[in-house]
Amino acid sequence: MEVHRRQAVRASAGLGGGRHLLQQALLTKAGYTDKDIQSLNWNPDNGGTFDKMVAHLTVDNKGVRGDQPGFDKNHVATFGAGAMGTNDFSGQTTWNALVSTLGWTQGDKSTWPSTFHYSDPRFVKTMDYIRSLADRGYAPKFGEFSGSNGQNTISDIDLLGSAKVALEESGSWSAGEFAKLPTVKVGIAPVPYGPDGKTRKMTSNSNGNNIWAGTKNPDLTWKWVSYMGSAECQTAAGKSGTFFPSIPSAMDATAKTLAAQGIDLSVYTAYEKDGNLFPAVVYGNGAAMQQALQPLFEAYFSHQRNDDVFQEMTTREPTSACQEAIGPQVRAAGAVARGAKMSFDTRVVRLSRGCSRSCRVTCRWCGCCRRSDR
């Protein structure tokens, strides 16, 4: 936890989740065109045209589609959509792109929030819709392709490649891997418009380049971290397609390289040009939050709990297990305030932001960053 981030280093950007990978053969067979995919919309009441498409793409073991009489939701051969009800409290590659079109924001502030809006009616209604997809047999039920730890037993890439799902929402970092599926042509489509028919939203995030305070080679480490933020490094690394550079010239090189491999990144670049991106919330103590919220999301999507769980997500106090997850260094710094709610006292993020002094490597967190004379 003793790290120092140099703000001068440009982090590599990731567009995060918020685009659909789809089996083009399955869509063509179902009668859909690229234009249909590009113009999808959704709403939390009936799911819009997105819901209609997911239903039609779903096929049971007898070949009956999800929107046809006699469909058997208990014996599904191909799900119209991949699992969207997960234990991830940010929903980066699942529900976030939908609920954000309603004007919902995860926190009361985009940076170091003290409250998370899980009890907001717009969020609750969206979660109800997400859960209904699995209830109706249009998406895998919670845990169907994952273990008790929430990790997939079958990757989303394999699910799409084997036609277990027709449409999968995933992160931009995996575009290259989906494109490598043998004998399967994978298309990339934008997330649906919101209820107004014109708003798309997608999370953007970044990688922070850090230096461990205990390094024995601070100068050499700083040299490497500085290189990581250069156009030269990001151009070379971006060719893998696993992340999108934050430097325009490097991003152009990435797009050109992947285009030669048949991977069209226009969906991503359009997000940025059209102003559809918003930054992921910056918060501290993510491990503790995940440990507190994960069982609540699991309980909801497995039907052990209902809408009452969302109020608990907002007001639940840290448990000893959560505090343990934060680690001794942070606890020693007074990270968790007594009686704090789900904020977990985000003042602790000063530890990862680094000391405000000009030294390259931060000392142990001592509160000096709060002092105006430092």
Coordinates of C-alpha atoms in Angstrom, one line a residue, residues 212-354:
W212 CA 6.8 1.0 -4.3
A213 CA 8.1 3.1 -1.4
G214 CA 10.5 0.3 -0.5
T215 CA 12.3 0.0 -3.8
K216 CA 16.1 -0.2 -3.7
N217 CA 16.3 1.4 -7.1
P218 CA 14.1 4.5 -7.1
D219 CA 15.9 6.2 -10.0
L220 CA 15.8 3.2 -12.3
T221 CA 12.2 2.6 -11.3
W222 CA 11.3 6.1 -12.0
K223 CA 13.0 5.8 -15.4
W224 CA 10.9 2.8 -16.2
V225 CA 7.6 4.3 -15.0
S226 CA 8.3 7.4 -17.1
Y227 CA 8.9 5.3 -20.1
M228 CA 5.5 3.6 -19.5
G229 CA 3.9 6.9 -20.0
S230 CA 5.6 7.8 -23.2
A231 CA 4.2 7.6 -26.7
E232 CA 6.9 5.1 -27.7
C233 CA 5.9 2.6 -25.0
Q234 CA 2.2 3.0 -25.4
T235 CA 2.4 2.6 -29.2
A236 CA 4.3 -0.7 -28.8
A237 CA 2.0 -2.0 -26.0
G238 CA -1.2 -0.8 -27.6
K239 CA -0.6 -3.1 -30.6
S240 CA -1.7 -6.0 -28.5
G241 CA -5.2 -4.6 -28.2
T242 CA -5.3 -5.3 -24.5
F243 CA -5.5 -1.6 -23.6
F244 CA -6.1 1.7 -25.3
P245 CA -3.3 4.3 -25.0
S246 CA -4.1 7.7 -23.6
I247 CA -1.8 9.5 -26.1
P248 CA -3.6 10.2 -29.4
S249 CA -0.7 9.3 -31.7
A250 CA -0.3 5.9 -29.9
M251 CA -4.1 5.3 -30.1
D252 CA -4.0 6.0 -33.8
A253 CA -1.2 3.4 -34.2
T254 CA -3.2 0.9 -32.1
A255 CA -6.3 1.3 -34.3
K256 CA -4.3 1.0 -37.5
T257 CA -2.6 -2.2 -36.2
L258 CA -5.8 -3.9 -35.1
A259 CA -7.6 -2.9 -38.3
A260 CA -5.1 -4.9 -40.2
Q261 CA -6.1 -7.9 -38.1
G262 CA -9.8 -7.3 -38.9
I263 CA -10.7 -5.6 -35.6
D264 CA -12.7 -2.4 -36.1
L265 CA -12.3 0.0 -33.2
S266 CA -14.6 2.6 -34.6
V267 CA -17.2 1.8 -31.8
Y268 CA -14.7 2.9 -29.2
T269 CA -13.4 6.0 -30.9
A270 CA -17.0 7.1 -31.6
Y271 CA -17.7 6.9 -27.8
E272 CA -15.0 9.5 -27.2
K273 CA -15.9 11.7 -30.1
D274 CA -19.6 11.7 -29.2
G275 CA -19.0 12.5 -25.6
N276 CA -20.4 9.2 -24.3
L277 CA -17.5 8.4 -22.0
F278 CA -17.5 9.3 -18.3
P279 CA -14.6 8.6 -15.8
A280 CA -14.9 5.7 -13.4
V281 CA -15.4 6.8 -9.8
V282 CA -12.2 7.2 -7.9
Y283 CA -12.5 5.7 -4.4
G284 CA -10.4 4.1 -1.7
N285 CA -10.6 0.7 0.0
G286 CA -12.0 -1.2 -3.0
A287 CA -11.1 -4.5 -1.5
A288 CA -13.1 -3.8 1.7
M289 CA -16.0 -2.6 -0.3
Q290 CA -16.0 -5.6 -2.5
Q291 CA -16.0 -7.9 0.5
A292 CA -18.9 -6.1 2.0
L293 CA -21.0 -5.7 -1.1
Q294 CA -20.3 -9.0 -3.0
P295 CA -22.5 -11.2 -0.8
L296 CA -25.3 -8.7 -1.0
F297 CA -25.3 -8.7 -4.8
E298 CA -25.0 -12.5 -4.8
A299 CA -28.0 -12.8 -2.5
Y300 CA -30.0 -10.5 -4.7
F301 CA -29.3 -12.1 -8.1
S302 CA -29.7 -15.6 -6.6
H303 CA -33.2 -14.6 -5.2
Q304 CA -32.2 -14.9 -1.6
R305 CA -32.9 -11.2 -1.1
N306 CA -35.1 -8.7 -2.9
D307 CA -35.1 -4.9 -3.3
D308 CA -34.6 -4.3 0.4
V309 CA -30.9 -5.3 -0.1
F310 CA -30.1 -2.1 -1.8
Q311 CA -30.8 0.1 1.2
E312 CA -28.5 -2.2 3.2
M313 CA -25.8 -1.7 0.5
T314 CA -25.9 2.1 1.1
T315 CA -26.0 2.1 4.9
R316 CA -24.1 -1.1 5.9
E317 CA -21.2 -0.4 8.3
P318 CA -17.8 -2.0 7.8
T319 CA -17.4 -5.4 9.5
S320 CA -14.2 -6.7 11.1
A321 CA -13.7 -8.8 8.0
C322 CA -13.9 -5.7 5.8
Q323 CA -11.4 -3.9 8.0
E324 CA -9.1 -6.9 7.8
A325 CA -9.2 -6.8 4.0
I326 CA -7.9 -3.2 4.1
G327 CA -4.6 -4.3 5.5
P328 CA -2.5 -3.3 8.5
Q329 CA -0.8 -0.4 6.9
V330 CA -4.0 1.3 6.1
R331 CA -5.6 0.5 9.5
A332 CA -2.6 2.0 11.2
A333 CA -3.2 5.2 9.3
G334 CA -6.7 5.4 10.7
A335 CA -8.3 4.4 7.4
V336 CA -11.7 3.2 8.7
A337 CA -13.5 5.7 10.8
R338 CA -15.5 4.4 13.7
G339 CA -19.1 3.9 12.7
A340 CA -18.4 5.0 9.1
K341 CA -21.0 4.0 6.6
M342 CA -20.2 2.5 3.2
S343 CA -17.8 5.3 2.5
F344 CA -15.1 3.5 4.5
D345 CA -13.6 7.0 5.1
T346 CA -12.2 7.8 1.7
R347 CA -9.5 10.0 3.3
V348 CA -7.3 6.9 3.1
V349 CA -6.9 7.4 -0.6
R350 CA -4.2 10.0 0.2
L351 CA -2.0 7.0 0.7
S352 CA -2.2 6.0 -2.9
R353 CA -2.3 9.5 -4.2
G354 CA 1.2 10.0 -2.7

